[in-house]
Amino acid sequence: MCLLAKMDYQPQFVRCVEYFSEKAKYIEKNIQPLFPFVEIHNCSSISYEQWSCKDFERDIWSQLSKEEQENMNKDKIFKAWQDNESVLKRVKTSYFDEHPKDDYDFVLIDGGECTGYDEFRLLEKRFNIIALDDVFYAFKSFWAYQELLRDESFELIACSRFVRRGFAAFMRKTGK
């Protein structure tokens, strides 16, 4: 809502991918009337097959440095991982299955705690600008943030540890 309210132009469309029906209905009822160019896709962005974190200890926790582990709440991340696993096991097709080659001007990743990196990975950097929510005090966007910091084709254009639970935004240095 904040992003939409601050836009100084009307895009052709904004796609919103929301798995949870009650959240999708909220967007449809409260946001779409104000911003009719918002497309609501009530589905998962990724499928269980596309998910790279099927084993919590191996695929998530052991991949973090000791310092990173100290800054993250393992029990909270594990609970989120269980929630993501439960949801993804029910997904038959995902948004990225249905839109495998779409390019995006702007992407915001603010999804499941243990699916953010896979959303980033499946986009294959087919975007010009990306915003990552919960970068510093949660797991979901942490690896994407680290990868984009090392990628010379993107530059960090905004970042804060103090807005929500941290956010970062990157822009491609040259066109796709």
PDB file of N, CA and C in Angstrom, residues 60-98:
ATOM      1  N   ILE A  60      19.396 -24.773   5.435  1.00  0.00           N
ATOM      2  CA  ILE A  60      19.266 -23.428   5.997  1.00  0.00           C
ATOM      3  C   ILE A  60      20.277 -23.199   7.112  1.00  0.00           C
ATOM      4  N   TRP A  61      20.072 -23.867   8.228  1.00  0.00           N
ATOM      5  CA  TRP A  61      20.833 -23.507   9.426  1.00  0.00           C
ATOM      6  C   TRP A  61      22.343 -23.715   9.254  1.00  0.00           C
ATOM      7  N   SER A  62      22.758 -24.828   8.684  1.00  0.00           N
ATOM      8  CA  SER A  62      24.202 -25.090   8.531  1.00  0.00           C
ATOM      9  C   SER A  62      24.857 -24.183   7.486  1.00  0.00           C
ATOM     10  N   GLN A  63      24.062 -23.529   6.666  1.00  0.00           N
ATOM     11  CA  GLN A  63      24.601 -22.626   5.646  1.00  0.00           C
ATOM     12  C   GLN A  63      24.961 -21.246   6.218  1.00  0.00           C
ATOM     13  N   LEU A  64      24.487 -20.967   7.412  1.00  0.00           N
ATOM     14  CA  LEU A  64      24.748 -19.679   8.055  1.00  0.00           C
ATOM     15  C   LEU A  64      26.046 -19.735   8.844  1.00  0.00           C
ATOM     16  N   SER A  65      26.757 -18.617   8.890  1.00  0.00           N
ATOM     17  CA  SER A  65      27.957 -18.539   9.715  1.00  0.00           C
ATOM     18  C   SER A  65      27.550 -18.528  11.188  1.00  0.00           C
ATOM     19  N   LYS A  66      28.515 -18.754  12.056  1.00  0.00           N
ATOM     20  CA  LYS A  66      28.236 -18.731  13.499  1.00  0.00           C
ATOM     21  C   LYS A  66      27.671 -17.375  13.912  1.00  0.00           C
ATOM     22  N   GLU A  67      28.229 -16.294  13.381  1.00  0.00           N
ATOM     23  CA  GLU A  67      27.735 -14.943  13.687  1.00  0.00           C
ATOM     24  C   GLU A  67      26.299 -14.758  13.206  1.00  0.00           C
ATOM     25  N   GLU A  68      26.009 -15.223  11.995  1.00  0.00           N
ATOM     26  CA  GLU A  68      24.647 -15.125  11.471  1.00  0.00           C
ATOM     27  C   GLU A  68      23.675 -15.928  12.336  1.00  0.00           C
ATOM     28  N   GLN A  69      24.088 -17.121  12.748  1.00  0.00           N
ATOM     29  CA  GLN A  69      23.239 -17.932  13.612  1.00  0.00           C
ATOM     30  C   GLN A  69      22.955 -17.234  14.934  1.00  0.00           C
ATOM     31  N   GLU A  70      23.937 -16.546  15.463  1.00  0.00           N
ATOM     32  CA  GLU A  70      23.763 -15.828  16.726  1.00  0.00           C
ATOM     33  C   GLU A  70      22.778 -14.666  16.594  1.00  0.00           C
ATOM     34  N   ASN A  71      22.674 -14.102  15.406  1.00  0.00           N
ATOM     35  CA  ASN A  71      21.779 -12.955  15.179  1.00  0.00           C
ATOM     36  C   ASN A  71      20.372 -13.366  14.770  1.00  0.00           C
ATOM     37  N   MET A  72      20.136 -14.668  14.600  1.00  0.00           N
ATOM     38  CA  MET A  72      18.820 -15.138  14.167  1.00  0.00           C
ATOM     39  C   MET A  72      18.235 -16.096  15.196  1.00  0.00           C
ATOM     40  N   ASN A  73      16.944 -16.115  15.300  1.00  0.00           N
ATOM     41  CA  ASN A  73      16.234 -16.968  16.245  1.00  0.00           C
ATOM     42  C   ASN A  73      15.931 -18.305  15.554  1.00  0.00           C
ATOM     43  N   LYS A  74      16.696 -19.341  15.915  1.00  0.00           N
ATOM     44  CA  LYS A  74      16.565 -20.639  15.247  1.00  0.00           C
ATOM     45  C   LYS A  74      15.171 -21.220  15.396  1.00  0.00           C
ATOM     46  N   ASP A  75      14.600 -21.157  16.594  1.00  0.00           N
ATOM     47  CA  ASP A  75      13.260 -21.721  16.819  1.00  0.00           C
ATOM     48  C   ASP A  75      12.218 -21.026  15.950  1.00  0.00           C
ATOM     49  N   LYS A  76      12.330 -19.712  15.842  1.00  0.00           N
ATOM     50  CA  LYS A  76      11.374 -18.946  15.030  1.00  0.00           C
ATOM     51  C   LYS A  76      11.528 -19.308  13.543  1.00  0.00           C
ATOM     52  N   ILE A  77      12.758 -19.406  13.084  1.00  0.00           N
ATOM     53  CA  ILE A  77      12.997 -19.752  11.680  1.00  0.00           C
ATOM     54  C   ILE A  77      12.532 -21.182  11.401  1.00  0.00           C
ATOM     55  N   PHE A  78      12.785 -22.104  12.341  1.00  0.00           N
ATOM     56  CA  PHE A  78      12.347 -23.486  12.151  1.00  0.00           C
ATOM     57  C   PHE A  78      10.827 -23.578  12.067  1.00  0.00           C
ATOM     58  N   LYS A  79      10.128 -22.849  12.925  1.00  0.00           N
ATOM     59  CA  LYS A  79       8.658 -22.829  12.890  1.00  0.00           C
ATOM     60  C   LYS A  79       8.185 -22.282  11.537  1.00  0.00           C
ATOM     61  N   ALA A  80       8.806 -21.220  11.079  1.00  0.00           N
ATOM     62  CA  ALA A  80       8.450 -20.653   9.767  1.00  0.00           C
ATOM     63  C   ALA A  80       8.746 -21.663   8.664  1.00  0.00           C
ATOM     64  N   TRP A  81       9.865 -22.381   8.775  1.00  0.00           N
ATOM     65  CA  TRP A  81      10.200 -23.405   7.787  1.00  0.00           C
ATOM     66  C   TRP A  81       9.117 -24.485   7.748  1.00  0.00           C
ATOM     67  N   GLN A  82       8.663 -24.934   8.925  1.00  0.00           N
ATOM     68  CA  GLN A  82       7.593 -25.931   8.983  1.00  0.00           C
ATOM     69  C   GLN A  82       6.319 -25.399   8.323  1.00  0.00           C
ATOM     70  N   ASP A  83       5.982 -24.137   8.584  1.00  0.00           N
ATOM     71  CA  ASP A  83       4.798 -23.525   7.971  1.00  0.00           C
ATOM     72  C   ASP A  83       4.941 -23.479   6.455  1.00  0.00           C
ATOM     73  N   ASN A  84       6.129 -23.055   5.966  1.00  0.00           N
ATOM     74  CA  ASN A  84       6.363 -23.009   4.529  1.00  0.00           C
ATOM     75  C   ASN A  84       6.290 -24.398   3.909  1.00  0.00           C
ATOM     76  N   GLU A  85       6.866 -25.385   4.564  1.00  0.00           N
ATOM     77  CA  GLU A  85       6.830 -26.753   4.056  1.00  0.00           C
ATOM     78  C   GLU A  85       5.386 -27.232   3.927  1.00  0.00           C
ATOM     79  N   SER A  86       4.581 -26.966   4.940  1.00  0.00           N
ATOM     80  CA  SER A  86       3.178 -27.384   4.932  1.00  0.00           C
ATOM     81  C   SER A  86       2.416 -26.755   3.765  1.00  0.00           C
ATOM     82  N   VAL A  87       2.629 -25.470   3.550  1.00  0.00           N
ATOM     83  CA  VAL A  87       1.965 -24.765   2.451  1.00  0.00           C
ATOM     84  C   VAL A  87       2.448 -25.305   1.111  1.00  0.00           C
ATOM     85  N   LEU A  88       3.757 -25.394   0.940  1.00  0.00           N
ATOM     86  CA  LEU A  88       4.305 -25.775  -0.368  1.00  0.00           C
ATOM     87  C   LEU A  88       3.968 -27.200  -0.770  1.00  0.00           C
ATOM     88  N   LYS A  89       3.781 -28.077   0.181  1.00  0.00           N
ATOM     89  CA  LYS A  89       3.402 -29.449  -0.156  1.00  0.00           C
ATOM     90  C   LYS A  89       2.004 -29.514  -0.764  1.00  0.00           C
ATOM     91  N   ARG A  90       1.197 -28.468  -0.568  1.00  0.00           N
ATOM     92  CA  ARG A  90      -0.158 -28.425  -1.141  1.00  0.00           C
ATOM     93  C   ARG A  90      -0.203 -27.719  -2.494  1.00  0.00           C
ATOM     94  N   VAL A  91       0.869 -27.070  -2.893  1.00  0.00           N
ATOM     95  CA  VAL A  91       0.895 -26.288  -4.129  1.00  0.00           C
ATOM     96  C   VAL A  91       1.090 -27.209  -5.326  1.00  0.00           C
ATOM     97  N   LYS A  92       0.176 -27.126  -6.273  1.00  0.00           N
ATOM     98  CA  LYS A  92       0.276 -27.933  -7.498  1.00  0.00           C
ATOM     99  C   LYS A  92       1.082 -27.184  -8.566  1.00  0.00           C
ATOM    100  N   THR A  93       0.718 -25.941  -8.843  1.00  0.00           N
ATOM    101  CA  THR A  93       1.501 -25.099  -9.748  1.00  0.00           C
ATOM    102  C   THR A  93       1.716 -23.761  -9.065  1.00  0.00           C
ATOM    103  N   SER A  94       2.782 -23.108  -9.425  1.00  0.00           N
ATOM    104  CA  SER A  94       3.139 -21.843  -8.797  1.00  0.00           C
ATOM    105  C   SER A  94       3.065 -20.700  -9.805  1.00  0.00           C
ATOM    106  N   TYR A  95       3.163 -19.496  -9.299  1.00  0.00           N
ATOM    107  CA  TYR A  95       3.186 -18.329 -10.167  1.00  0.00           C
ATOM    108  C   TYR A  95       4.348 -18.423 -11.154  1.00  0.00           C
ATOM    109  N   PHE A  96       5.505 -18.837 -10.668  1.00  0.00           N
ATOM    110  CA  PHE A  96       6.668 -18.933 -11.557  1.00  0.00           C
ATOM    111  C   PHE A  96       6.550 -20.089 -12.540  1.00  0.00           C
ATOM    112  N   ASP A  97       5.772 -21.132 -12.216  1.00  0.00           N
ATOM    113  CA  ASP A  97       5.479 -22.181 -13.202  1.00  0.00           C
ATOM    114  C   ASP A  97       4.664 -21.594 -14.348  1.00  0.00           C
ATOM    115  N   GLU A  98       3.703 -20.749 -14.004  1.00  0.00           N
ATOM    116  CA  GLU A  98       2.796 -20.176 -14.994  1.00  0.00           C
ATOM    117  C   GLU A  98       3.390 -18.976 -15.739  1.00  0.00           C
TER     118      GLU A  98
END
